[in-house]
């Protein structure tokens, strides 16, 4: 096989490889760095150096929690490390059932189904529910897995302006009578940290007879007094038809889920291809996830501390003159503009032991490159103040703030 023959595949490879090579040669490549060690919930060893962790999705600091580790170990003792295949045939273990009941309870839903990743969940759920002739209306900043699910479904795919409910209404009005409609959005947007306007979205879905699906990857454990997510946050229990989430962020495991009405879950168990044709979650990961939901309910101080830390960080950066966009959550963008400035700010932070990563085009629109910092419940206040000091110094040196 020769990838240098000038066809479209070889050109695609060359463009990417050249971009990566250029960044590596200029000491601006920050991706795929191995974390050698985790130290508590908020520090990591990278390149042999201890750094404050500001790029984690483990918002409540649950990675390594003794109860969760113990649950995973007990599951290995009981079941071993794998299953006998896909859930529908011999792969279902009692720990899978237990996990799904825990999720249903946590989300105050009738039932829940789990898959082997959040990505696979969005792909398969949207593609199974929707099809040719149906309409999917998706927020412009939705996660890539939602976009891919919409494309795979074959439904008409319409994107509305980010968190713009007037634009959503206009697009709902354009759907022909009788066509099935699904409105889908992140609860907390993964690059911007802002919260979807659920109250108006629910109102519109009811008015136009659309199903509503919300991806809670960054809101479970983050939003709501007990961390149950967006419905708790707005006190709109029961308003979301398809409550999707991941088991890989606040929940320190891997996998994805949907919670909802019994008939929806029963349908997905018998029709969604990622459930029928892909292996079950490993028992240790199912048990870890199951225990994590319980820990969240037993240790509500974590949610309070996360909210406190997020406000400290956001308000501090704003006071220094940084543009943190519309965030009100633990995901804090620090707007830089060009990709080069985002890389330069990242380098300055990492040289001063603040482990934070840049997001550049095409993951965000050109000109909106940024640091994408996250704060955790496990950060101490003095650690956060030190990190803000580093970002301030670097921002001044680069002329981002004065
Ligand atoms: C991370 C993420 C996913 C994918 O979840 P994985 O479990 O990592 O596959 C889906 N949606 C959103 C909004 C995410 O941030």
Short mmCIF file of C-alpha atoms and ligand atoms in Angstrom, two decimals:
data_model
loop_
_atom_site.label_atom_id
_atom_site.label_comp_id
_atom_site.label_asym_id
_atom_site.label_seq_id
_atom_site.Cartn_x
_atom_site.Cartn_y
_atom_site.Cartn_z
CA UNK A 1 0.00 0.00 0.00
CA UNK A 2 1.38 3.37 -0.99
CA UNK A 3 -0.03 6.52 0.61
CA UNK A 4 2.00 8.88 -1.58
CA UNK A 5 0.28 8.42 -4.91
CA UNK A 6 -1.53 11.77 -5.05
CA UNK A 7 -5.14 10.55 -4.75
CA UNK A 8 -7.63 12.15 -2.34
CA UNK A 9 -6.78 9.74 0.47
CA UNK A 10 -3.06 10.43 0.28
CA UNK A 11 -3.73 14.18 0.15
CA UNK A 12 -5.88 13.99 3.27
CA UNK A 13 -3.15 12.08 5.08
CA UNK A 14 -0.49 14.54 3.96
CA UNK A 15 -2.41 17.62 5.12
CA UNK A 16 -2.94 16.24 8.61
CA UNK A 17 0.54 14.80 8.94
CA UNK A 18 2.11 18.09 7.90
CA UNK A 19 0.04 20.06 10.42
CA UNK A 20 1.00 17.70 13.24
CA UNK A 21 4.67 17.71 12.17
CA UNK A 22 4.75 21.52 12.10
CA UNK A 23 3.28 21.75 15.62
CA UNK A 24 5.67 19.10 16.98
CA UNK A 25 8.69 20.82 15.48
CA UNK A 26 7.65 24.13 17.00
CA UNK A 27 6.98 22.67 20.41
CA UNK A 28 3.26 23.48 20.09
CA UNK A 29 1.86 19.97 20.12
CA UNK A 30 0.03 19.19 23.36
CA UNK A 31 -2.21 16.28 22.46
CA UNK A 32 -1.92 12.63 23.40
CA UNK A 33 0.51 13.28 26.24
CA UNK A 34 0.63 10.32 28.60
CA UNK A 35 -0.40 11.01 32.17
CA UNK A 36 2.05 8.88 34.12
CA UNK A 37 0.39 9.07 37.49
CA UNK A 38 -2.72 10.47 39.14
CA UNK A 39 -2.12 12.19 42.46
CA UNK A 40 -5.39 12.59 44.26
CA UNK A 41 -8.20 14.11 42.27
CA UNK A 42 -6.49 17.28 41.12
CA UNK A 43 -2.84 16.61 40.30
CA UNK A 44 -1.12 14.54 37.64
CA UNK A 45 2.41 13.64 36.65
CA UNK A 46 3.12 14.48 33.01
CA UNK A 47 6.63 14.36 31.54
CA UNK A 48 7.88 13.56 35.03
CA UNK A 49 6.46 16.80 36.47
CA UNK A 50 3.62 17.27 38.89
CA UNK A 51 0.97 19.55 37.40
CA UNK A 52 -2.38 20.88 38.49
CA UNK A 53 -5.05 19.12 36.43
CA UNK A 54 -7.27 21.56 34.51
CA UNK A 55 -8.24 19.31 31.62
CA UNK A 56 -10.21 16.60 33.39
CA UNK A 57 -13.86 15.63 33.04
CA UNK A 58 -13.84 14.02 36.45
CA UNK A 59 -15.76 17.01 37.79
CA UNK A 60 -16.50 15.59 41.22
CA UNK A 61 -13.03 14.11 41.65
CA UNK A 62 -14.33 10.53 41.82
CA UNK A 63 -11.48 8.78 39.97
CA UNK A 64 -9.83 6.53 42.53
CA UNK A 65 -12.63 6.90 45.11
CA UNK A 66 -12.17 3.96 47.53
CA UNK A 67 -15.80 2.83 47.39
CA UNK A 68 -15.79 2.88 43.60
CA UNK A 69 -12.48 1.04 43.33
CA UNK A 70 -13.70 -1.56 45.81
CA UNK A 71 -16.90 -2.12 43.84
CA UNK A 72 -14.90 -2.65 40.65
CA UNK A 73 -12.56 -5.11 42.38
CA UNK A 74 -15.44 -7.05 43.89
CA UNK A 75 -17.03 -7.32 40.44
CA UNK A 76 -13.84 -8.78 38.99
CA UNK A 77 -13.73 -11.35 41.79
CA UNK A 78 -17.34 -12.26 41.16
CA UNK A 79 -17.57 -12.15 37.35
CA UNK A 80 -14.04 -11.91 35.93
CA UNK A 81 -13.13 -9.28 33.36
CA UNK A 82 -15.40 -9.89 30.40
CA UNK A 83 -18.87 -11.06 29.49
CA UNK A 84 -20.14 -13.80 27.24
CA UNK A 85 -20.90 -11.43 24.41
CA UNK A 86 -23.62 -8.97 23.55
CA UNK A 87 -26.26 -7.95 26.08
CA UNK A 88 -29.16 -9.37 24.14
CA UNK A 89 -27.76 -12.91 24.04
CA UNK A 90 -25.51 -14.17 26.87
CA UNK A 91 -23.83 -10.89 27.84
CA UNK A 92 -26.29 -9.55 30.41
CA UNK A 93 -25.06 -9.89 34.00
CA UNK A 94 -27.01 -9.00 37.10
CA UNK A 95 -24.64 -6.03 37.61
CA UNK A 96 -25.87 -4.59 34.28
CA UNK A 97 -29.46 -4.78 35.47
CA UNK A 98 -28.49 -3.24 38.78
CA UNK A 99 -26.68 -0.39 37.06
CA UNK A 100 -29.65 0.32 34.81
CA UNK A 101 -31.99 0.45 37.81
CA UNK A 102 -29.60 2.79 39.60
CA UNK A 103 -29.51 5.10 36.59
CA UNK A 104 -33.29 5.06 36.21
CA UNK A 105 -33.67 5.99 39.89
CA UNK A 106 -31.02 8.71 39.69
CA UNK A 107 -32.70 10.25 36.63
CA UNK A 108 -36.19 9.65 38.03
CA UNK A 109 -37.12 7.71 34.92
CA UNK A 110 -39.03 4.45 34.45
CA UNK A 111 -36.10 2.59 32.92
CA UNK A 112 -32.61 2.88 31.47
CA UNK A 113 -30.36 1.13 28.97
CA UNK A 114 -26.55 1.18 28.84
CA UNK A 115 -24.11 0.99 25.95
CA UNK A 116 -20.35 0.60 25.74
CA UNK A 117 -19.65 4.31 25.15
CA UNK A 118 -21.38 7.67 25.12
CA UNK A 119 -20.38 8.10 21.51
CA UNK A 120 -22.00 4.80 20.53
CA UNK A 121 -25.09 5.74 22.55
CA UNK A 122 -25.78 8.93 20.63
CA UNK A 123 -25.03 7.29 17.31
CA UNK A 124 -27.27 4.30 17.81
CA UNK A 125 -30.14 5.96 19.68
CA UNK A 126 -30.67 8.77 17.19
CA UNK A 127 -30.19 6.48 14.20
CA UNK A 128 -32.62 3.90 15.62
CA UNK A 129 -35.37 6.34 16.53
CA UNK A 130 -35.22 8.55 13.46
CA UNK A 131 -35.26 7.68 9.77
CA UNK A 132 -35.95 8.88 6.26
CA UNK A 133 -38.69 11.51 6.13
CA UNK A 134 -38.29 12.44 9.81
CA UNK A 135 -36.71 15.69 11.02
CA UNK A 136 -33.90 16.14 13.54
CA UNK A 137 -33.28 19.65 14.86
CA UNK A 138 -29.88 19.94 16.47
CA UNK A 139 -28.09 22.82 18.21
CA UNK A 140 -25.18 24.07 16.14
CA UNK A 141 -22.68 23.39 18.96
CA UNK A 142 -23.86 19.87 19.75
CA UNK A 143 -21.26 17.17 20.34
CA UNK A 144 -19.85 15.32 17.32
CA UNK A 145 -21.53 12.07 18.40
CA UNK A 146 -24.95 13.74 18.09
CA UNK A 147 -24.08 15.11 14.68
CA UNK A 148 -22.91 11.68 13.53
CA UNK A 149 -26.07 10.05 14.87
CA UNK A 150 -28.23 12.56 12.98
CA UNK A 151 -26.32 11.95 9.75
CA UNK A 152 -26.46 8.18 10.18
CA UNK A 153 -30.22 8.25 10.78
CA UNK A 154 -30.95 9.43 7.25
CA UNK A 155 -33.49 11.93 8.64
CA UNK A 156 -33.62 15.54 7.47
CA UNK A 157 -30.95 17.22 9.55
CA UNK A 158 -31.50 20.87 10.52
CA UNK A 159 -29.18 22.86 12.74
CA UNK A 160 -30.44 25.82 14.71
CA UNK A 161 -28.33 28.70 15.99
CA UNK A 162 -26.64 27.96 19.28
CA UNK A 163 -29.10 28.11 22.20
CA UNK A 164 -31.36 30.35 20.09
CA UNK A 165 -34.96 29.34 20.79
CA UNK A 166 -36.43 31.78 18.26
CA UNK A 167 -34.38 30.13 15.55
CA UNK A 168 -35.47 26.69 16.79
CA UNK A 169 -39.11 27.76 16.61
CA UNK A 170 -38.68 29.00 13.05
CA UNK A 171 -37.20 25.67 12.03
CA UNK A 172 -39.94 23.72 13.81
CA UNK A 173 -42.51 25.71 11.83
CA UNK A 174 -40.80 24.66 8.59
CA UNK A 175 -41.26 20.92 9.25
CA UNK A 176 -44.08 19.50 7.09
CA UNK A 177 -47.25 18.43 8.91
CA UNK A 178 -47.23 14.88 10.16
CA UNK A 179 -43.46 14.38 10.05
CA UNK A 180 -41.82 13.07 13.23
CA UNK A 181 -39.55 15.62 14.92
CA UNK A 182 -36.69 15.21 17.36
CA UNK A 183 -35.04 18.19 19.05
CA UNK A 184 -31.61 17.36 20.47
CA UNK A 185 -29.05 19.38 22.46
CA UNK A 186 -26.26 19.16 25.02
CA UNK A 187 -27.35 20.21 28.53
CA UNK A 188 -23.98 21.85 29.13
CA UNK A 189 -22.02 22.56 25.97
CA UNK A 190 -18.72 20.74 25.92
CA UNK A 191 -16.58 23.54 24.50
CA UNK A 192 -18.37 26.61 25.89
CA UNK A 193 -19.72 25.49 29.27
CA UNK A 194 -23.06 27.27 28.90
CA UNK A 195 -26.41 25.69 29.80
CA UNK A 196 -29.21 25.01 27.31
CA UNK A 197 -32.39 27.05 27.74
CA UNK A 198 -34.41 24.01 28.75
CA UNK A 199 -37.60 25.81 29.85
CA UNK A 200 -38.17 27.38 26.44
CA UNK A 201 -37.03 24.30 24.60
CA UNK A 202 -39.56 22.15 26.48
CA UNK A 203 -42.29 24.67 25.72
CA UNK A 204 -41.48 24.57 22.00
CA UNK A 205 -41.31 20.78 21.90
CA UNK A 206 -44.77 20.58 23.48
CA UNK A 207 -46.20 23.24 21.18
CA UNK A 208 -44.92 21.56 18.01
CA UNK A 209 -45.19 17.91 19.12
CA UNK A 210 -41.46 17.19 18.99
CA UNK A 211 -39.56 14.60 21.03
CA UNK A 212 -36.80 16.04 23.20
CA UNK A 213 -33.38 14.44 23.70
CA UNK A 214 -30.75 15.98 26.01
CA UNK A 215 -27.13 14.85 26.30
CA UNK A 216 -26.03 15.18 29.93
CA UNK A 217 -22.34 14.31 29.50
CA UNK A 218 -21.28 17.50 31.31
CA UNK A 219 -24.29 18.09 33.55
CA UNK A 220 -24.64 14.91 35.60
CA UNK A 221 -22.93 15.60 38.93
CA UNK A 222 -22.61 19.24 37.91
CA UNK A 223 -26.12 20.68 37.65
CA UNK A 224 -28.85 20.44 40.24
CA UNK A 225 -28.65 20.44 44.01
CA UNK A 226 -28.05 16.68 44.18
CA UNK A 227 -26.21 16.47 40.86
CA UNK A 228 -29.04 14.79 38.99
CA UNK A 229 -28.64 17.10 36.03
CA UNK A 230 -30.62 19.53 33.95
CA UNK A 231 -34.17 18.57 34.94
CA UNK A 232 -33.29 19.06 38.59
CA UNK A 233 -31.48 22.33 37.83
CA UNK A 234 -34.58 23.87 36.21
CA UNK A 235 -37.04 21.90 38.35
CA UNK A 236 -38.54 20.47 35.20
CA UNK A 237 -38.71 16.81 36.13
CA UNK A 238 -40.14 14.61 33.41
CA UNK A 239 -39.71 17.18 30.66
CA UNK A 240 -36.98 15.37 28.70
CA UNK A 241 -38.11 12.30 26.73
CA UNK A 242 -34.66 10.86 26.02
CA UNK A 243 -32.23 11.48 28.87
CA UNK A 244 -28.81 10.57 27.53
CA UNK A 245 -25.53 10.59 29.44
CA UNK A 246 -22.06 9.12 29.64
CA UNK A 247 -20.39 6.97 32.28
CA UNK A 248 -16.95 8.33 31.42
CA UNK A 249 -16.87 11.83 32.89
CA UNK A 250 -18.23 12.59 36.36
CA UNK A 251 -18.93 8.85 36.58
CA UNK A 252 -15.38 7.44 36.54
CA UNK A 253 -15.98 4.45 34.28
CA UNK A 254 -16.82 4.03 30.63
CA UNK A 255 -20.09 3.66 28.76
CA UNK A 256 -23.22 5.58 27.94
CA UNK A 257 -26.90 5.38 28.82
CA UNK A 258 -30.38 6.53 27.97
CA UNK A 259 -33.10 6.84 30.59
CA UNK A 260 -36.77 7.37 29.80
CA UNK A 261 -40.16 5.71 29.51
CA UNK A 262 -40.31 1.93 29.71
CA UNK A 263 -41.59 1.57 26.15
CA UNK A 264 -38.68 3.64 24.79
CA UNK A 265 -36.09 1.54 26.61
CA UNK A 266 -37.77 -1.72 25.60
CA UNK A 267 -37.71 -0.58 21.98
CA UNK A 268 -34.01 0.33 22.15
CA UNK A 269 -33.17 -3.05 23.73
CA UNK A 270 -34.60 -4.79 20.71
CA UNK A 271 -33.76 -2.38 17.92
CA UNK A 272 -30.59 -0.40 18.58
CA UNK A 273 -27.60 -1.91 16.84
CA UNK A 274 -24.94 -0.85 19.36
CA UNK A 275 -26.84 -2.92 21.95
CA UNK A 276 -27.49 -5.90 19.72
CA UNK A 277 -24.18 -6.11 17.89
CA UNK A 278 -21.59 -4.83 20.36
CA UNK A 279 -20.31 -6.47 23.54
CA UNK A 280 -21.64 -5.65 27.00
CA UNK A 281 -19.83 -3.32 29.39
CA UNK A 282 -17.16 -5.17 31.37
CA UNK A 283 -18.37 -6.07 34.88
CA UNK A 284 -15.78 -3.95 36.70
CA UNK A 285 -16.82 -0.85 34.77
CA UNK A 286 -20.53 -1.52 35.27
CA UNK A 287 -19.98 -1.95 39.02
CA UNK A 288 -17.82 1.19 39.23
CA UNK A 289 -20.50 3.23 37.48
CA UNK A 290 -23.22 1.77 39.69
CA UNK A 291 -21.33 2.70 42.87
CA UNK A 292 -20.44 6.19 41.57
CA UNK A 293 -24.10 7.24 41.29
CA UNK A 294 -24.55 6.24 44.93
CA UNK A 295 -21.43 8.13 46.03
CA UNK A 296 -22.77 11.29 44.36
CA UNK A 297 -25.95 11.05 46.43
CA UNK A 298 -24.05 10.22 49.64
CA UNK A 299 -21.49 13.05 49.28
CA UNK A 300 -23.42 16.16 48.21
CA UNK A 301 -20.58 18.40 49.44
CA UNK A 302 -18.76 17.57 46.23
CA UNK A 303 -21.40 19.34 44.14
CA UNK A 304 -21.35 22.39 46.39
CA UNK A 305 -17.58 22.56 46.23
CA UNK A 306 -17.58 22.21 42.45
CA UNK A 307 -20.02 25.10 42.13
CA UNK A 308 -17.91 27.18 44.50
CA UNK A 309 -14.70 26.39 42.58
CA UNK A 310 -16.27 27.09 39.19
CA UNK A 311 -17.51 30.51 40.33
CA UNK A 312 -14.13 31.32 41.88
CA UNK A 313 -12.32 30.45 38.66
CA UNK A 314 -14.77 32.13 36.25
CA UNK A 315 -15.08 35.34 38.27
CA UNK A 316 -11.32 35.50 38.83
CA UNK A 317 -10.49 35.16 35.14
CA UNK A 318 -13.17 37.68 34.18
CA UNK A 319 -11.80 40.19 36.68
CA UNK A 320 -8.38 39.83 35.03
CA UNK A 321 -9.99 40.77 31.70
CA UNK A 322 -10.28 37.35 30.05
CA UNK A 323 -13.26 36.47 27.88
CA UNK A 324 -14.77 33.28 29.31
CA UNK A 325 -17.71 33.40 26.89
CA UNK A 326 -21.11 32.33 28.29
CA UNK A 327 -19.95 29.69 30.75
CA UNK A 328 -21.58 29.26 34.14
CA UNK A 329 -20.28 25.74 34.80
CA UNK A 330 -17.06 23.80 35.41
CA UNK A 331 -16.05 24.05 31.73
CA UNK A 332 -14.30 27.38 31.36
CA UNK A 333 -13.19 28.58 27.93
CA UNK A 334 -10.46 31.21 27.92
CA UNK A 335 -10.84 32.84 24.53
CA UNK A 336 -7.59 33.40 22.61
CA UNK A 337 -8.69 34.03 19.03
CA UNK A 338 -6.15 32.46 16.70
CA UNK A 339 -4.94 28.89 17.02
CA UNK A 340 -1.37 30.21 17.48
CA UNK A 341 -2.31 32.27 20.52
CA UNK A 342 -4.16 29.35 22.07
CA UNK A 343 -1.07 27.16 21.56
CA UNK A 344 1.22 29.84 23.02
CA UNK A 345 -0.99 30.31 26.10
CA UNK A 346 -1.11 26.54 26.59
CA UNK A 347 2.66 26.27 26.40
CA UNK A 348 3.12 29.00 29.00
CA UNK A 349 0.64 27.28 31.33
CA UNK A 350 2.20 23.84 30.96
CA UNK A 351 5.70 25.24 31.51
CA UNK A 352 4.38 26.50 34.82
CA UNK A 353 2.78 23.17 35.78
CA UNK A 354 -0.81 23.99 34.91
CA UNK A 355 -2.05 21.11 32.76
CA UNK A 356 -4.63 22.64 30.45
CA UNK A 357 -5.32 22.03 26.77
CA UNK A 358 -6.21 24.17 23.79
CA UNK A 359 -9.18 23.68 21.50
CA UNK A 360 -8.65 24.93 17.97
CA UNK A 361 -10.39 24.70 14.60
CA UNK A 362 -12.11 22.64 13.35
CA UNK A 363 -13.34 21.60 16.84
CA UNK A 364 -14.39 25.24 17.35
CA UNK A 365 -14.97 27.89 14.64
CA UNK A 366 -11.92 29.64 13.21
CA UNK A 367 -11.02 32.70 15.31
CA UNK A 368 -12.56 31.22 18.47
CA UNK A 369 -9.57 29.11 19.54
CA UNK A 370 -9.30 28.90 23.30
CA UNK A 371 -7.96 27.21 26.35
CA UNK A 372 -10.60 24.87 27.57
CA UNK A 373 -10.02 24.70 31.27
CA UNK A 374 -12.06 22.61 33.68
CA UNK A 375 -12.27 22.95 37.43
CA UNK A 376 -12.97 20.07 39.77
CA UNK A 377 -14.50 19.55 43.19
CA UNK A 378 -11.14 18.12 44.23
CA UNK A 379 -9.22 21.36 43.59
CA UNK A 380 -8.27 23.34 46.68
CA UNK A 381 -8.83 27.08 46.61
CA UNK A 382 -5.10 27.91 46.79
CA UNK A 383 -4.40 25.59 43.84
CA UNK A 384 -7.01 27.38 41.77
CA UNK A 385 -5.60 30.77 42.73
CA UNK A 386 -2.12 29.63 41.70
CA UNK A 387 -3.41 28.39 38.32
CA UNK A 388 -5.21 31.69 37.75
CA UNK A 389 -1.97 33.53 38.53
CA UNK A 390 -0.14 31.48 35.89
CA UNK A 391 -2.85 32.13 33.30
CA UNK A 392 -2.79 35.84 34.14
CA UNK A 393 0.99 36.14 33.73
CA UNK A 394 0.88 34.27 30.41
CA UNK A 395 -2.11 36.25 29.19
CA UNK A 396 -0.29 39.52 29.88
CA UNK A 397 2.89 38.34 28.18
CA UNK A 398 0.83 37.45 25.10
CA UNK A 399 -1.17 40.66 25.12
CA UNK A 400 -4.50 38.86 25.65
CA UNK A 401 -5.14 41.04 28.71
CA UNK A 402 -3.41 44.16 29.93
C1 LIG B 1 -17.82 13.02 25.87
C2 LIG B 1 -19.12 13.25 25.24
C3 LIG B 1 -19.80 12.22 24.60
C4 LIG B 1 -19.19 10.86 24.35
O1 LIG B 1 -19.07 10.13 25.51
P1 LIG B 1 -18.00 8.97 25.65
O2 LIG B 1 -18.50 8.19 26.79
O3 LIG B 1 -16.67 9.61 25.90
O4 LIG B 1 -18.00 8.19 24.38
C5 LIG B 1 -21.08 12.48 24.15
N1 LIG B 1 -21.63 13.70 24.27
C6 LIG B 1 -20.98 14.73 24.85
C7 LIG B 1 -21.64 16.06 24.96
C8 LIG B 1 -19.70 14.53 25.34
O5 LIG B 1 -19.04 15.55 25.88
#
